[in-house]
Amino acid sequence: MKTNQTKHPRDKFITVYGRKPVLEALSNPDIIIDKLLIANNARGEFIDEIVKQAKQRGVKISRESPKYITRISRNGRHDQGVVVDVIPPAMEALSTYLEREQSHPPNQKPQTCKFLALDGVKNPSNVGMIIRTCLAAGFDGIILPRKGCPDLNPLVIKASAGTAFYTRVLRCAELSEALQQLRQANYTIYGLSGTATSTLYNLSFSPFSVFVLGNETEGIHSDHHQLIDTWVSIPINSPAESLNVASAAAVVCFELKRQHLEQRSRHSNSINL
């Protein structure tokens, strides 16, 4: 499946800023560092240690103006004059991932694949917790649009407990384009809604599924409703009206994991009979 989606630098790199987060990234041998940028006026023991760690790892160091550093970090209040570009092994453009998967011979394609997709989820802590849950529950990855969602910044990384470096994160410009591509690749799109009559516990889900989680206050944007194949709810007792989006993601992920383990157990028992 060919697409015309333009590749974007933030489909490949995570920009980490701030002296402590940068030093932690440099100190972790499992994290691939592309380059390190330090402001010309940045001084002190932390900077000395950052430079030392970078040289030991053979990381390219560039001294730049504070204004240039802030333009890269997009957070002048917290970058503290230092940023690194990290190459997470499992982050790439959604279009690249789909093209590669579609090119595999039938006998090499996975039998199931489950993704979460975020629609305007703006809170970095929620995004980080959702990423962590996605990895913990064995989901195949998360689809993170550049429009409407935060980049994988230090706040997201902290909330993910570092799992943002290792979870498959598929980037796209806008969610609508991503959902269209996924439908063309024969994924079923499920939308979470409190008003849906079908619940998470009474549906049989497609082997290739995407679960769309909406904005913390507005839910899934109306522009995306036509791209949802099936609406599904999480039963909630009143007077509570909804769950936090990260909590909803955890319910979805671990319910799907429970169903998978149950199916595997039934299959194993039938073989042993």
XYZ file of N, CA and C in Angstrom, residues 35-224:
570
model
N 22.338 13.045 18.184
C 23.236 14.201 18.376
C 22.850 14.946 19.649
N 23.820 15.713 20.154
C 23.668 16.503 21.365
C 23.915 17.964 21.036
N 22.999 18.828 21.464
C 23.127 20.270 21.261
C 23.210 20.957 22.617
N 24.213 21.828 22.777
C 24.408 22.546 24.034
C 24.511 24.034 23.737
N 23.814 24.846 24.529
C 23.869 26.291 24.347
C 25.262 26.821 24.671
N 25.669 27.847 23.953
C 27.005 28.425 24.151
C 27.227 28.908 25.577
N 26.153 29.353 26.224
C 26.299 29.910 27.570
C 26.032 28.891 28.679
N 25.833 27.626 28.335
C 25.557 26.594 29.342
C 26.858 26.155 30.003
N 26.904 26.240 31.317
C 28.095 25.894 32.082
C 27.689 25.128 33.339
N 28.682 24.527 34.000
C 28.430 23.886 35.281
C 28.769 22.409 35.282
N 28.661 21.797 36.474
C 29.048 20.390 36.640
C 28.172 19.459 35.809
N 26.869 19.749 35.744
C 25.968 18.907 34.956
C 26.376 18.916 33.482
N 26.685 20.097 32.969
C 27.091 20.207 31.565
C 28.400 19.469 31.337
N 29.337 19.612 32.284
C 30.625 18.900 32.166
C 30.404 17.395 32.109
N 29.482 16.894 32.945
C 29.217 15.456 32.976
C 28.509 15.016 31.689
N 27.623 15.861 31.178
C 26.942 15.552 29.915
C 27.956 15.442 28.782
N 28.868 16.394 28.723
C 29.908 16.375 27.685
C 30.778 15.132 27.828
N 31.123 14.804 29.062
C 31.958 13.614 29.321
C 31.271 12.343 28.831
N 29.988 12.191 29.193
C 29.244 10.998 28.791
C 29.112 10.925 27.269
N 28.863 12.081 26.654
C 28.708 12.102 25.197
C 30.005 11.687 24.506
N 31.125 12.202 24.979
C 32.420 11.860 24.363
C 32.723 10.379 24.535
N 32.383 9.839 25.702
C 32.619 8.410 25.930
C 31.820 7.544 24.975
N 30.632 8.027 24.573
C 29.777 7.268 23.662
C 30.013 7.632 22.201
N 30.873 8.609 21.949
C 31.128 9.026 20.574
C 29.992 9.801 19.959
N 29.211 10.497 20.804
C 28.075 11.277 20.324
C 28.554 12.634 19.835
N 28.054 13.060 18.697
C 28.399 14.365 18.145
C 27.841 15.467 19.034
N 28.700 16.460 19.360
C 28.306 17.580 20.209
C 28.370 18.866 19.390
N 27.282 19.633 19.423
C 27.248 20.922 18.728
C 26.928 22.020 19.733
N 27.745 23.076 19.731
C 27.481 24.261 20.546
C 26.678 25.248 19.706
N 25.530 25.664 20.231
C 24.633 26.529 19.485
C 24.179 27.702 20.360
N 23.543 28.667 19.759
C 23.010 29.808 20.509
C 21.826 29.356 21.356
N 21.580 30.011 22.500
C 20.407 29.653 23.316
C 19.102 29.732 22.528
N 18.993 30.698 21.633
C 17.776 30.844 20.837
C 17.563 29.621 19.942
N 18.650 29.091 19.378
C 18.547 27.912 18.511
C 18.129 26.692 19.337
N 18.686 26.560 20.541
C 18.327 25.439 21.411
C 16.836 25.472 21.740
N 16.333 26.661 22.052
C 14.918 26.802 22.375
C 14.039 26.500 21.173
N 14.501 26.851 19.987
C 13.727 26.543 18.783
C 13.606 25.032 18.590
N 14.662 24.308 18.959
C 14.641 22.844 18.831
C 13.765 22.228 19.923
N 13.953 22.675 21.164
C 13.231 22.072 22.287
C 11.772 22.502 22.328
N 11.513 23.729 21.858
C 10.180 24.335 21.919
C 9.703 24.490 23.366
N 10.692 24.569 24.277
C 10.365 24.784 25.685
C 11.544 25.490 26.359
N 11.649 26.792 26.109
C 12.767 27.554 26.637
C 12.819 27.615 28.143
N 11.684 27.424 28.812
C 11.661 27.477 30.278
C 12.341 26.279 30.917
N 12.340 25.137 30.202
C 12.815 23.910 30.834
C 13.964 23.216 30.111
N 14.398 23.720 28.961
C 15.457 22.978 28.257
C 16.823 23.134 28.904
N 17.019 24.198 29.712
C 18.277 24.416 30.443
C 19.501 24.411 29.529
N 19.262 24.768 28.262
C 20.377 24.921 27.342
C 20.945 23.643 26.776
N 20.190 22.541 26.848
C 20.742 21.277 26.330
C 19.615 20.381 25.815
N 19.829 19.803 24.631
C 18.880 18.854 24.053
C 19.637 17.720 23.367
N 19.015 16.550 23.328
C 19.548 15.437 22.535
C 18.420 14.889 21.668
N 18.781 14.433 20.488
C 17.846 13.701 19.637
C 18.093 12.214 19.833
N 17.058 11.518 20.281
C 17.127 10.086 20.540
C 16.415 9.352 19.414
N 16.981 8.230 18.996
C 16.360 7.402 17.965
C 15.750 6.174 18.641
N 14.459 6.208 18.958
C 13.839 5.024 19.556
C 13.687 3.930 18.507
N 14.041 2.701 18.842
C 14.040 1.632 17.838
C 12.671 1.275 17.286
N 11.596 1.612 18.036
C 10.262 1.175 17.609
C 9.376 2.325 17.165
N 9.937 3.510 16.909
C 9.113 4.631 16.450
C 9.356 4.881 14.967
N 8.275 5.053 14.223
C 8.381 5.328 12.797
C 7.047 5.877 12.300
N 7.018 6.286 11.049
C 5.773 6.753 10.444
C 4.818 5.576 10.255
N 3.548 5.820 10.492
C 2.544 4.771 10.278
C 2.590 4.257 8.849
N 2.748 5.158 7.890
C 2.763 4.754 6.482
C 3.913 3.791 6.208
N 5.072 4.047 6.818
C 6.231 3.157 6.637
C 5.944 1.777 7.207
N 5.352 1.751 8.395
C 5.017 0.476 9.034
C 4.040 -0.325 8.183
N 2.977 0.324 7.704
C 1.962 -0.391 6.925
C 2.517 -0.897 5.604
N 3.325 -0.103 4.944
C 3.922 -0.532 3.676
C 4.805 -1.760 3.885
N 5.579 -1.765 4.978
C 6.445 -2.909 5.256
C 5.625 -4.154 5.580
N 4.589 -4.001 6.410
C 3.773 -5.152 6.780
C 3.029 -5.722 5.575
N 2.540 -4.850 4.694
C 1.809 -5.314 3.513
C 2.726 -6.027 2.521
N 4.011 -5.726 2.580
C 4.953 -6.329 1.630
C 5.400 -7.726 2.040
N 5.114 -8.128 3.282
C 5.528 -9.443 3.749
C 4.731 -10.550 3.056
N 5.340 -11.686 2.787
C 4.587 -12.837 2.264
C 3.510 -13.250 3.266
N 2.404 -13.822 2.790
C 1.291 -14.180 3.687
C 1.707 -15.029 4.882
N 2.649 -15.951 4.680
C 3.040 -16.828 5.785
C 3.929 -16.139 6.817
N 4.341 -14.891 6.546
C 5.169 -14.147 7.490
C 4.413 -12.993 8.153
N 3.144 -12.836 7.800
C 2.358 -11.757 8.395
C 1.799 -12.203 9.740
N 1.665 -11.279 10.690
C 1.090 -11.642 11.990
C -0.370 -12.048 11.850
N -0.834 -12.860 12.788
C -2.222 -13.312 12.776
C -3.157 -12.305 13.442
N -2.613 -11.491 14.334
C -3.394 -10.463 15.013
C -2.537 -9.216 15.175
N -3.191 -8.088 15.343
C -2.484 -6.839 15.605
C -3.464 -5.855 16.240
N -3.077 -5.261 17.364
C -3.961 -4.367 18.097
C -3.223 -3.056 18.388
N -3.864 -1.942 18.047
C -3.287 -0.624 18.296
C -4.268 0.257 19.065
N -3.705 1.174 19.815
C -4.461 2.301 20.337
C -4.176 3.497 19.440
N -5.175 4.365 19.237
C -4.985 5.592 18.460
C -5.523 6.757 19.282
N -4.741 7.810 19.402
C -5.126 8.951 20.224
C -5.680 10.070 19.359
N -6.822 10.598 19.786
C -7.497 11.668 19.050
C -7.549 12.918 19.925
N -6.581 13.804 19.745
C -6.580 15.052 20.488
C -6.331 14.902 21.973
N -5.645 13.837 22.382
C -5.292 13.659 23.798
C -4.085 14.554 24.077
N -4.302 15.639 24.788
C -3.301 16.690 24.892
C -2.427 16.615 26.142
N -2.914 15.981 27.183
C -2.182 15.961 28.449
C -0.987 15.010 28.369
N 0.252 15.518 28.519
C 1.435 14.653 28.392
C 1.438 13.491 29.379
N 0.925 13.719 30.593
C 0.901 12.634 31.575
C -0.014 11.505 31.124
N -1.169 11.857 30.561
C -2.071 10.827 30.046
C -1.431 10.055 28.904
N -0.770 10.780 27.984
C -0.124 10.108 26.852
C 0.946 9.150 27.355
N 1.750 9.596 28.316
C 2.800 8.731 28.859
C 2.247 7.495 29.531
N 1.191 7.661 30.323
C 0.585 6.506 31.009
C -0.051 5.547 30.015
N -0.643 6.074 28.945
C -1.231 5.208 27.919
C -0.144 4.400 27.217
N 0.979 5.027 26.921
C 2.097 4.315 26.298
C 2.585 3.186 27.201
N 2.707 3.476 28.474
C 3.157 2.452 29.434
C 2.180 1.285 29.490
N 0.889 1.606 29.539
C -0.145 0.564 29.569
C -0.120 -0.283 28.305
N 0.053 0.378 27.173
C 0.092 -0.311 25.885
C 1.174 -1.387 25.884
N 2.358 -1.042 26.366
C 3.462 -2.002 26.412
C 3.185 -3.099 27.429
N 2.695 -2.713 28.606
C 2.476 -3.679 29.679
C 1.424 -4.723 29.319
N 0.408 -4.323 28.561
C -0.687 -5.232 28.222
C -0.430 -6.024 26.947
N 0.687 -5.780 26.305
C 1.014 -6.549 25.106
C 0.342 -6.066 23.844
N -0.170 -4.811 23.845
C -0.673 -4.242 22.596
C 0.497 -4.033 21.644
N 0.208 -3.996 20.347
C 1.281 -3.911 19.360
C 1.822 -2.499 19.190
N 1.103 -1.493 19.680
C 1.628 -0.145 19.580
C 0.554 0.909 19.723
N 0.990 2.140 19.578
C 0.111 3.295 19.727
C 0.300 4.218 18.535
N -0.799 4.762 18.038
C -0.753 5.693 16.902
C -0.904 7.104 17.461
N 0.115 7.927 17.230
C 0.185 9.253 17.846
C 0.280 10.317 16.753
N -0.830 10.986 16.435
C -0.786 12.054 15.428
C 0.029 13.249 15.926
N 0.679 13.931 14.974
C 1.387 15.157 15.344
C 0.407 16.285 15.640
N -0.735 16.301 14.960
C -1.744 17.333 15.191
C -2.653 16.918 16.335
N -2.692 17.747 17.372
C -3.624 17.515 18.464
C -3.071 16.747 19.638
N -1.861 16.165 19.494
C -1.253 15.401 20.582
C 0.159 15.921 20.834
N 0.663 15.793 22.054
C 2.011 16.279 22.336
C 3.074 15.398 21.704
N 4.244 16.000 21.455
C 5.388 15.199 21.037
C 5.841 14.330 22.199
N 6.710 13.387 21.906
C 7.264 12.567 22.984
C 8.339 13.375 23.698
N 7.899 14.253 24.579
C 8.798 15.144 25.301
C 9.119 14.556 26.676
N 9.986 15.221 27.453
C 10.348 14.671 28.766
C 9.171 14.409 29.695
N 8.098 15.209 29.603
C 6.930 14.973 30.446
C 6.246 13.660 30.083
N 6.127 13.389 28.777
C 5.544 12.122 28.326
C 6.444 10.958 28.715
N 7.741 11.123 28.502
C 8.694 10.053 28.812
C 8.673 9.711 30.298
N 8.624 10.756 31.145
C 8.579 10.526 32.597
C 7.318 9.780 32.991
N 6.163 10.211 32.456
C 4.897 9.557 32.789
C 4.859 8.119 32.281
N 5.600 7.834 31.223
C 5.645 6.470 30.673
C 6.630 5.584 31.419
N 7.331 6.156 32.400
C 8.382 5.440 33.131
C 9.457 4.908 32.185
N 9.740 5.679 31.146
C 10.792 5.313 30.204
C 10.363 4.365 29.106
N 9.126 3.851 29.159
C 8.697 2.880 28.147
C 8.467 3.526 26.786
N 8.390 4.872 26.740
C 8.226 5.555 25.446
C 9.408 5.297 24.517
N 10.559 4.954 25.080
C 11.724 4.652 24.256
C 11.601 3.298 23.557
N 10.735 2.412 24.072
C 10.710 1.036 23.594
C 9.363 0.606 23.001
N 8.289 1.326 23.309
C 6.972 0.986 22.768
C 6.904 1.386 21.300
N 6.232 0.563 20.475
C 6.047 0.957 19.072
C 5.115 2.168 19.021
N 5.650 3.287 18.575
C 4.884 4.521 18.415
C 4.862 4.857 16.934
N 3.683 4.861 16.350
C 3.522 5.129 14.924
C 2.987 6.544 14.752
N 3.768 7.371 14.054
C 3.424 8.784 13.900
C 2.684 9.025 12.584
N 1.861 10.058 12.592
C 1.139 10.472 11.404
C 0.840 11.962 11.554
N 0.512 12.614 10.448
C 0.210 14.043 10.521
C -1.117 14.272 11.223
N -2.171 13.608 10.763
C -3.507 13.759 11.332
C -4.158 12.386 11.480
N -5.026 12.269 12.462
C -5.657 10.975 12.729
C -6.536 10.529 11.577
N -7.239 11.452 10.917
C -8.142 11.064 9.833
C -7.382 10.319 8.735
N -6.219 10.823 8.381
C -5.410 10.159 7.356
C -4.975 8.779 7.827
N -4.599 8.690 9.108
C -4.163 7.406 9.660
C -5.285 6.376 9.631
N -6.489 6.779 10.033
C -7.610 5.828 10.068
C -7.980 5.358 8.667
N -7.878 6.243 7.688
C -8.139 5.843 6.301
C -7.114 4.810 5.836
N -5.871 5.020 6.151
C -4.824 4.062 5.777
C -5.053 2.719 6.456
N -5.424 2.751 7.731
C -5.630 1.515 8.480
C -6.836 0.735 7.947
N -7.884 1.424 7.570
C -9.046 0.744 6.995
C -8.680 0.098 5.662
N -7.867 0.787 4.861
C -7.403 0.212 3.591
C -6.564 -1.038 3.835
N -5.889 -1.087 4.992
C -5.068 -2.253 5.343
C -5.870 -3.314 6.089
N -7.215 -3.187 6.067
C -8.144 -4.177 6.627
C -8.160 -4.224 8.152
N -7.852 -3.104 8.774
C -8.057 -2.995 10.218
C -9.497 -2.551 10.485
N -10.062 -3.038 11.584
C -11.363 -2.569 12.044
C -11.139 -1.463 13.067
N -11.852 -0.350 12.903
C -11.674 0.804 13.772
C -12.795 0.836 14.811
N -12.428 0.768 16.076
C -13.383 0.837 17.178
C -13.246 2.193 17.869
N -14.355 2.837 18.118
C -14.358 4.121 18.812
C -14.944 3.981 20.198
N -14.264 4.512 21.206
C -14.764 4.460 22.578
C -15.768 5.586 22.791
N -16.954 5.232 23.252
C -18.005 6.215 23.507
C -18.866 5.755 24.667
N -19.182 6.669 25.564
C -20.001 6.316 26.718
C -21.434 5.989 26.362
N -21.876 6.366 25.167
C -23.271 6.139 24.775
C -23.458 4.909 23.887
N -22.386 4.229 23.542
C -22.499 3.060 22.663
C -23.249 1.931 23.370
N -24.122 1.239 22.621
C -24.880 0.128 23.213
C -24.037 -1.138 23.329
N -23.099 -1.331 22.416
C -22.187 -2.474 22.513
C -21.093 -2.146 23.526
N -20.799 -3.093 24.393
C -19.789 -2.848 25.413
C -18.512 -3.628 25.111
N -17.483 -3.244 25.817
C -16.185 -3.898 25.675
C -16.269 -5.379 26.010
N -17.291 -5.771 26.778
C -17.369 -7.131 27.285
C -18.314 -8.030 26.496
N -19.026 -7.485 25.492
C -19.942 -8.347 24.741
C -19.678 -8.339 23.245
N -18.485 -7.892 22.847
C -18.122 -7.889 21.433
C -17.003 -8.891 21.163
N -17.047 -9.460 19.978
C -15.932 -10.276 19.493
C -15.129 -9.395 18.547
N -13.907 -9.104 18.907
C -13.127 -8.100 18.184
C -12.350 -8.701 17.019
N -12.178 -7.888 16.003
C -11.422 -8.297 14.827
C -9.970 -8.580 15.197
N -9.325 -9.556 14.531
C -7.902 -9.814 14.810
C -7.027 -8.588 14.556
N -7.434 -7.729 13.617
C -6.687 -6.511 13.331
C -7.558 -5.323 13.750
N -7.247 -4.786 14.925
C -8.127 -3.813 15.562
C -7.373 -2.552 15.944
N -8.078 -1.430 15.839
C -7.575 -0.144 16.320
C -8.644 0.452 17.229
N -8.239 0.851 18.431
C -9.159 1.432 19.399
C -8.827 2.919 19.539
N -9.788 3.756 19.150
C -9.576 5.202 19.166
C -10.038 5.764 20.503
N -9.126 6.491 21.157
C -9.418 7.133 22.433
C -9.492 8.634 22.202
N -10.591 9.238 22.623
C -10.820 10.645 22.330
C -10.239 11.599 23.350
N -10.369 12.872 23.047
C -9.941 13.962 23.904
C -10.522 13.838 25.306
N -9.757 14.300 26.300
C -10.141 14.144 27.700
C -11.499 14.757 28.033
N -11.902 15.789 27.304
C -13.175 16.458 27.612
C -14.226 16.311 26.517
N -13.802 16.192 25.256
C -14.751 16.194 24.136
C -14.930 14.840 23.470
N -14.112 13.872 23.815
C -14.218 12.570 23.176
C -13.649 12.582 21.761
N -14.069 11.637 20.952
C -13.588 11.524 19.574
C -14.189 12.645 18.735
N -13.351 13.318 17.979
C -13.793 14.469 17.191
C -14.839 14.046 16.164
N -15.836 14.897 15.964
C -16.932 14.570 15.045
C -16.446 14.325 13.616
N -15.332 14.952 13.220
C -14.793 14.733 11.881
C -14.353 13.296 11.654
N -14.125 12.564 12.748
C -13.627 11.190 12.631
C -14.721 10.149 12.788
